[in-house]
Coordinates of C-alpha atoms in Angstrom, one line a residue:
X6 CA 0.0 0.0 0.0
X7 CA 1.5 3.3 -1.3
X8 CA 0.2 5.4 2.1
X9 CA 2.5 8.5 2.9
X10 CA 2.5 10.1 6.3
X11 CA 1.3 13.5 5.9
X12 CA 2.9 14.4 8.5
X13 CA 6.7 12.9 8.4
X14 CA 6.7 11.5 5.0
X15 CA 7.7 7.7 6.1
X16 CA 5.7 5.1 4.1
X17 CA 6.3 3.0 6.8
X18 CA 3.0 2.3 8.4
X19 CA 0.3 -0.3 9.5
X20 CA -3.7 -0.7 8.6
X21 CA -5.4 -0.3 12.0
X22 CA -9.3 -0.7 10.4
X23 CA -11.0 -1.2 7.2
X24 CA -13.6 1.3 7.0
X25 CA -16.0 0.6 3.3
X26 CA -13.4 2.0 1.0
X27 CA -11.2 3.4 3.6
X28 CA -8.1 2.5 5.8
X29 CA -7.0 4.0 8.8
X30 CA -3.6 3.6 9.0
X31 CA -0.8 4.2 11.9
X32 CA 2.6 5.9 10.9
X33 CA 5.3 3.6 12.1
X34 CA 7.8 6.5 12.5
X35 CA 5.9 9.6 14.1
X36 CA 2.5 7.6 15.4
X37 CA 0.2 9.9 13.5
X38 CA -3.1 7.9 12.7
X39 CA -4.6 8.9 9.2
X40 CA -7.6 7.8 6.8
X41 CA -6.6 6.6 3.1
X42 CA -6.5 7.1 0.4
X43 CA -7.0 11.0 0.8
X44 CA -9.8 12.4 -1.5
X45 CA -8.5 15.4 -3.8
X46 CA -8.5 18.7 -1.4
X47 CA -11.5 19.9 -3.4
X48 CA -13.6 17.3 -2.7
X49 CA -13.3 17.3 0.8
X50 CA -14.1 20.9 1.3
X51 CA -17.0 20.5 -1.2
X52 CA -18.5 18.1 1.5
X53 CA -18.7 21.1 3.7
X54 CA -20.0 23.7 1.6
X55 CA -23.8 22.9 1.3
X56 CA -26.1 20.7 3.9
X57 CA -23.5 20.2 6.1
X58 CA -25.6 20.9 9.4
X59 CA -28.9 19.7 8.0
X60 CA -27.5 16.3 6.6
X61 CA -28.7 13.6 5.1
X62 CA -25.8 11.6 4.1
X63 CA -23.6 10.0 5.9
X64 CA -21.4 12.8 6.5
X65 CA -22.3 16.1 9.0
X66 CA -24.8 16.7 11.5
X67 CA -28.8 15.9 10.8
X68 CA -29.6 18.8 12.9
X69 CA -26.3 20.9 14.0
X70 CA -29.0 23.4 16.0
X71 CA -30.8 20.9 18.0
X72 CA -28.2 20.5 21.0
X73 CA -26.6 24.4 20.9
X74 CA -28.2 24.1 24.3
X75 CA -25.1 22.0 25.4
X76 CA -23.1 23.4 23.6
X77 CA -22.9 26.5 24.9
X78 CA -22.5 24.9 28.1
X79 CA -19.7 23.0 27.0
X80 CA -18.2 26.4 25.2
X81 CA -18.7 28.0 28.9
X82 CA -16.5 25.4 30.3
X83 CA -13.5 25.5 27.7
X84 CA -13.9 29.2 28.3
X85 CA -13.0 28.8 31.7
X86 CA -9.9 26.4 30.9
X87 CA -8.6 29.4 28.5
X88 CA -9.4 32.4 30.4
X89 CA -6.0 32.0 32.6
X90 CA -3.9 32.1 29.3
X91 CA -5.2 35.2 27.9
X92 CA -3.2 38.1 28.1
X93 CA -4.7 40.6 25.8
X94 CA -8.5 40.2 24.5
X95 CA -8.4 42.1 21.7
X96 CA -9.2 39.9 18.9
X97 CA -9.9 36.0 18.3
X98 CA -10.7 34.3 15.3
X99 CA -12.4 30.9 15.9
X100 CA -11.8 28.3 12.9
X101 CA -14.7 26.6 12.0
X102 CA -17.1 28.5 13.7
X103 CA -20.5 26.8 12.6
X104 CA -23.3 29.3 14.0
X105 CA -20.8 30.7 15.7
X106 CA -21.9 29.6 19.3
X107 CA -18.2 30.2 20.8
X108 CA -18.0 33.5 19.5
X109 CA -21.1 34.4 21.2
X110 CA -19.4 32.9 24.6
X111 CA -16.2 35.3 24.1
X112 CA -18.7 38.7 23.6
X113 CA -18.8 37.9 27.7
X114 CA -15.0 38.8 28.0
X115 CA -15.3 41.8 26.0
X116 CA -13.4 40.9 23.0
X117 CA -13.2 43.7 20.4
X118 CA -13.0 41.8 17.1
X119 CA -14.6 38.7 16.8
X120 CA -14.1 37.1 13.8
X121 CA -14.4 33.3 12.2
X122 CA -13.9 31.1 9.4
X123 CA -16.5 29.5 8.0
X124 CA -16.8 27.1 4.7
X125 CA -20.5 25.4 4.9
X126 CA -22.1 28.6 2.6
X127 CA -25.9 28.1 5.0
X128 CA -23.5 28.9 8.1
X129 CA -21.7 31.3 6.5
X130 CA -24.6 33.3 5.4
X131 CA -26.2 33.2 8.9
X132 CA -23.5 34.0 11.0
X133 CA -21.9 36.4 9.1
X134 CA -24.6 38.7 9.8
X135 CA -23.6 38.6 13.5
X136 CA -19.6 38.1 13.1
X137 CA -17.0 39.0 10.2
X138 CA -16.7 35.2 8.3
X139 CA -13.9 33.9 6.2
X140 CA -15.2 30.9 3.6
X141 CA -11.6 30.0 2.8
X142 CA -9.7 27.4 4.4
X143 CA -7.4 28.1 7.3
X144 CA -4.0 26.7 4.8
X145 CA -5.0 29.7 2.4
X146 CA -7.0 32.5 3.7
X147 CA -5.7 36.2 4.2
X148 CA -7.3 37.6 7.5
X149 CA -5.4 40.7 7.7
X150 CA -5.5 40.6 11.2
X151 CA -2.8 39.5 14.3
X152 CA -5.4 37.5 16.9
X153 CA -4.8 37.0 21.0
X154 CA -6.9 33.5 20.5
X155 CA -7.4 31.4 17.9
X156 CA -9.6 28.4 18.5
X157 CA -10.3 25.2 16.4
X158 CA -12.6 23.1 17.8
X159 CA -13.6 19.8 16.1
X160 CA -11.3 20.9 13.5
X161 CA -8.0 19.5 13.0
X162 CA -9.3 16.3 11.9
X163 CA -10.9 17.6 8.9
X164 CA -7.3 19.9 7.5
X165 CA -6.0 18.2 4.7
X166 CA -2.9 20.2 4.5
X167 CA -1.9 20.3 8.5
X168 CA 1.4 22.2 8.2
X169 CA -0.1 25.0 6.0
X170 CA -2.8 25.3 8.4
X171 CA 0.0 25.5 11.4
X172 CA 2.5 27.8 9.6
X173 CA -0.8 29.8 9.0
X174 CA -2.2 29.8 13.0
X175 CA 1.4 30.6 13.8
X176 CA 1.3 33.8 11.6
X177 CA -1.8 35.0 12.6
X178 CA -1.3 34.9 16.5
X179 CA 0.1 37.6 17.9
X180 CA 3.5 37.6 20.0
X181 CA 1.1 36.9 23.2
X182 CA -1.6 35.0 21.7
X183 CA -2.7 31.1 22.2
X184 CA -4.3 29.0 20.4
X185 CA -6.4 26.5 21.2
X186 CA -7.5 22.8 19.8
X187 CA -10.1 20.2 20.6
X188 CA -9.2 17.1 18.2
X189 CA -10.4 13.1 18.9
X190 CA -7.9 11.1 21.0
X191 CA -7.0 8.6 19.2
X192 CA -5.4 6.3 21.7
X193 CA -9.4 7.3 24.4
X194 CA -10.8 4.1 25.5
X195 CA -13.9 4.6 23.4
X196 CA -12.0 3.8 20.5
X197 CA -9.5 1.2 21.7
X198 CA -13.2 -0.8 23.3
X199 CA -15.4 -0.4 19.8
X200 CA -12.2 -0.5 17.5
X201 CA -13.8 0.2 13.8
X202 CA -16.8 0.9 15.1
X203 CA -15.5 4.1 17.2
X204 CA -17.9 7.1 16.8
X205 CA -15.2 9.3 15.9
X206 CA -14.2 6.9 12.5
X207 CA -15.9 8.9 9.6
X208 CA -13.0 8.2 7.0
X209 CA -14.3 11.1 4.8
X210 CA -14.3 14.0 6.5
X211 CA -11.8 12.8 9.7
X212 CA -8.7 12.2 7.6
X213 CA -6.7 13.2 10.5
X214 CA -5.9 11.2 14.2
X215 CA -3.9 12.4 16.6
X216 CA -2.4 11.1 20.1
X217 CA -1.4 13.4 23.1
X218 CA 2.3 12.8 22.3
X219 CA 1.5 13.3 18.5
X220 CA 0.1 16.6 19.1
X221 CA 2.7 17.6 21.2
X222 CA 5.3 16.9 19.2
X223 CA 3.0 18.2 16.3
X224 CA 2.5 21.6 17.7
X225 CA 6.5 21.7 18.3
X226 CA 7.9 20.6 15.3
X227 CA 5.6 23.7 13.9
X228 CA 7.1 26.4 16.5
X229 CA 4.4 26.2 19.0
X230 CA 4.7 25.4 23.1
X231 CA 2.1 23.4 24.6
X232 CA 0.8 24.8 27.9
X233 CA -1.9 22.4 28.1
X234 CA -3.3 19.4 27.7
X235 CA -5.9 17.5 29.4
X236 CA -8.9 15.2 28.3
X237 CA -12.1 16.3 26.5
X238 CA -15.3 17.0 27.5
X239 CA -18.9 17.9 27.0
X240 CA -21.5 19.0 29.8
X241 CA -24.7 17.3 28.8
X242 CA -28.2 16.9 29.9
X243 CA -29.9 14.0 30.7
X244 CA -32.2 13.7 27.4
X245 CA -28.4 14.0 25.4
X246 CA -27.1 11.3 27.5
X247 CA -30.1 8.9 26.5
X248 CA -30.3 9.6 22.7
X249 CA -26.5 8.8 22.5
X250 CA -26.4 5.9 24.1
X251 CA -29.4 4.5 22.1
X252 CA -27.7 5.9 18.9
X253 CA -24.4 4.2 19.7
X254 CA -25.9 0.6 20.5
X255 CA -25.2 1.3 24.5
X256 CA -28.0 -0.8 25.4
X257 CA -27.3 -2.2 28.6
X258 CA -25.3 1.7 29.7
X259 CA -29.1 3.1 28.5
X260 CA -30.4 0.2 30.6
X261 CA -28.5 1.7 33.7
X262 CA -28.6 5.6 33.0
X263 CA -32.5 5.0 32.6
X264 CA -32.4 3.7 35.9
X265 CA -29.6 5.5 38.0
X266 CA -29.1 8.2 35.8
X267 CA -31.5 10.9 37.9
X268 CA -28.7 10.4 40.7
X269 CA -25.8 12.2 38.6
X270 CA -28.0 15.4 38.1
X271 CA -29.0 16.0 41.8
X272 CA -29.2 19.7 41.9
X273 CA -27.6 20.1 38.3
X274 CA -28.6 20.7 35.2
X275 CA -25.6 19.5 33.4
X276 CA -22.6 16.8 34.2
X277 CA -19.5 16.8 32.3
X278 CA -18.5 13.4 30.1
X279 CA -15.6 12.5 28.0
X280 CA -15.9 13.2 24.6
X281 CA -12.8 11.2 23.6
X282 CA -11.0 14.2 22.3
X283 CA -8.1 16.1 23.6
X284 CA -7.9 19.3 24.8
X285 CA -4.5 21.5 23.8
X286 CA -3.7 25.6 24.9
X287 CA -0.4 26.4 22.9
X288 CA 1.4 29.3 22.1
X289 CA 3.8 30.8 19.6
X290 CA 7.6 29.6 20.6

């Protein structure tokens, strides 16, 4: 198999799963985890321009709008894991920004440009009539601008040219600026339990898989220092909890929630779970 690392170059690697037409592979060298073959850069990025977050293929969200409840809770909480590495609040630029629910947390810390990068054109259209959008790609787009965060949440993954996109970040932040990266884990016990069948396996659009010591290394080998790294995690309700576990075949966990479950929420609307993605606050070297 003619698989090259994207990351190191080494066509020394290992087929993990067999995924349809898919394989994930492992790189032998560096440990970066990635989906082959790798469609042409225009067709991934077409997968994200229309329907994205009202899908009905097999790719995106059905309904990206029906949990911004807990989102915005989750968004609350990261906020809260940044806040102490933010030295100036100037500007941020979140990558990805969907309907731009994290930019709508940072208005509460009195940012004065808020600005995001969009690519699905329904999104786009909406939120840019709150926020000033980008619809290029992080690897190519010309912001004009020097930003004190820049966050990509759910991202990585999909960024089929990484080191543009980190030669890029790097540019854009400014001499005191962090940015900041949620990403699946690939080596979270979700995965290594349900192997191919791993929710976070969606060959087309996640092309990329990273480890904590991958990203580490990642974010150094492209001038960045890591400042920290923890687990993922979403704070959800107890209706979230139930529709996940009966989408993911969890039957006898939906079993136990549906009779224990009322005991985690005592006096709390939300808990917080593992989303089996990692967590990373970095900043220019």
């Amino acid at each position: 198999m003619n698989a090259v690392c994207r990351l190191c170059a080494s066509t020394e690697n290992d087929v993990q799963y067999n995924i349809a037409k898919y394989h994930i592979i492992k790189c032998r060298n560096c440990g970066f985890v990635f989906s082959f073959p790798l469609p042409a850069t225009s067709d991934i990025y077409n997968i994200y321009k229309h329907k994205y977050f009202s899908s009905t293929r097999s790719v995106g969200y059905p309904d990206y709008t029906e949990n911004r409840t807990i989102r915005m809770a989750t968004f609350e909480f990261y906020l809260s894991l940044i806040r102490p590495y933010l030295q100036n609040k100037s500007s941020a630029l979140d990558i990805g920004c969907a309907d731009g629910g994290f930019l709508d947390v940072l208005k509460t810390e009195k940012f004065e440009n808020l600005e995001g990068i969009e690519l699905n054109q329904e999104m786009f259209e909406a939120t840019g009539q709150r926020f000033k959008l980008f619809d290029q790609p992080i690897e190519t787009v010309e912001t004009g601008r020097k930003y004190d965060l820049i966050t990509l949440f759910d991202v990585l993954e999909h960024i089929p040219d990484l080191e543009a996109a980190a030669t890029n970040i790097h540019r854009f932040l400014d001499e005191k600026g962090i940015v900041v990266i949620l990403t699946p884990d690939y080596n979270n016990l979700q995965r290594k339990i349900k192997g191919r069948n791993w929710f976070q396996f969606k060959p087309e659009e996640h092309i990329n898989y990273f480890t904590r010591k991958r990203i580490t290394s990642f974010l150094k080998e492209n001038n960045f220092e890591v400042l920290h790294v923890s687990n993922g995690v979403s704070l959800v309700n107890k209706e979230f909890i139930k529709d996940r576990l009966n989408r993911y075949n969890y039957s006898f966990l939906e079993f136990l929630f549906s009779v224990f479950g009322s005991l985690f929420f005592i006096n709390r609307k939300f808990i917080k779970v593992s989303n089996s993605s990692i967590f990373v606050i970095a900043r220019r070297a």
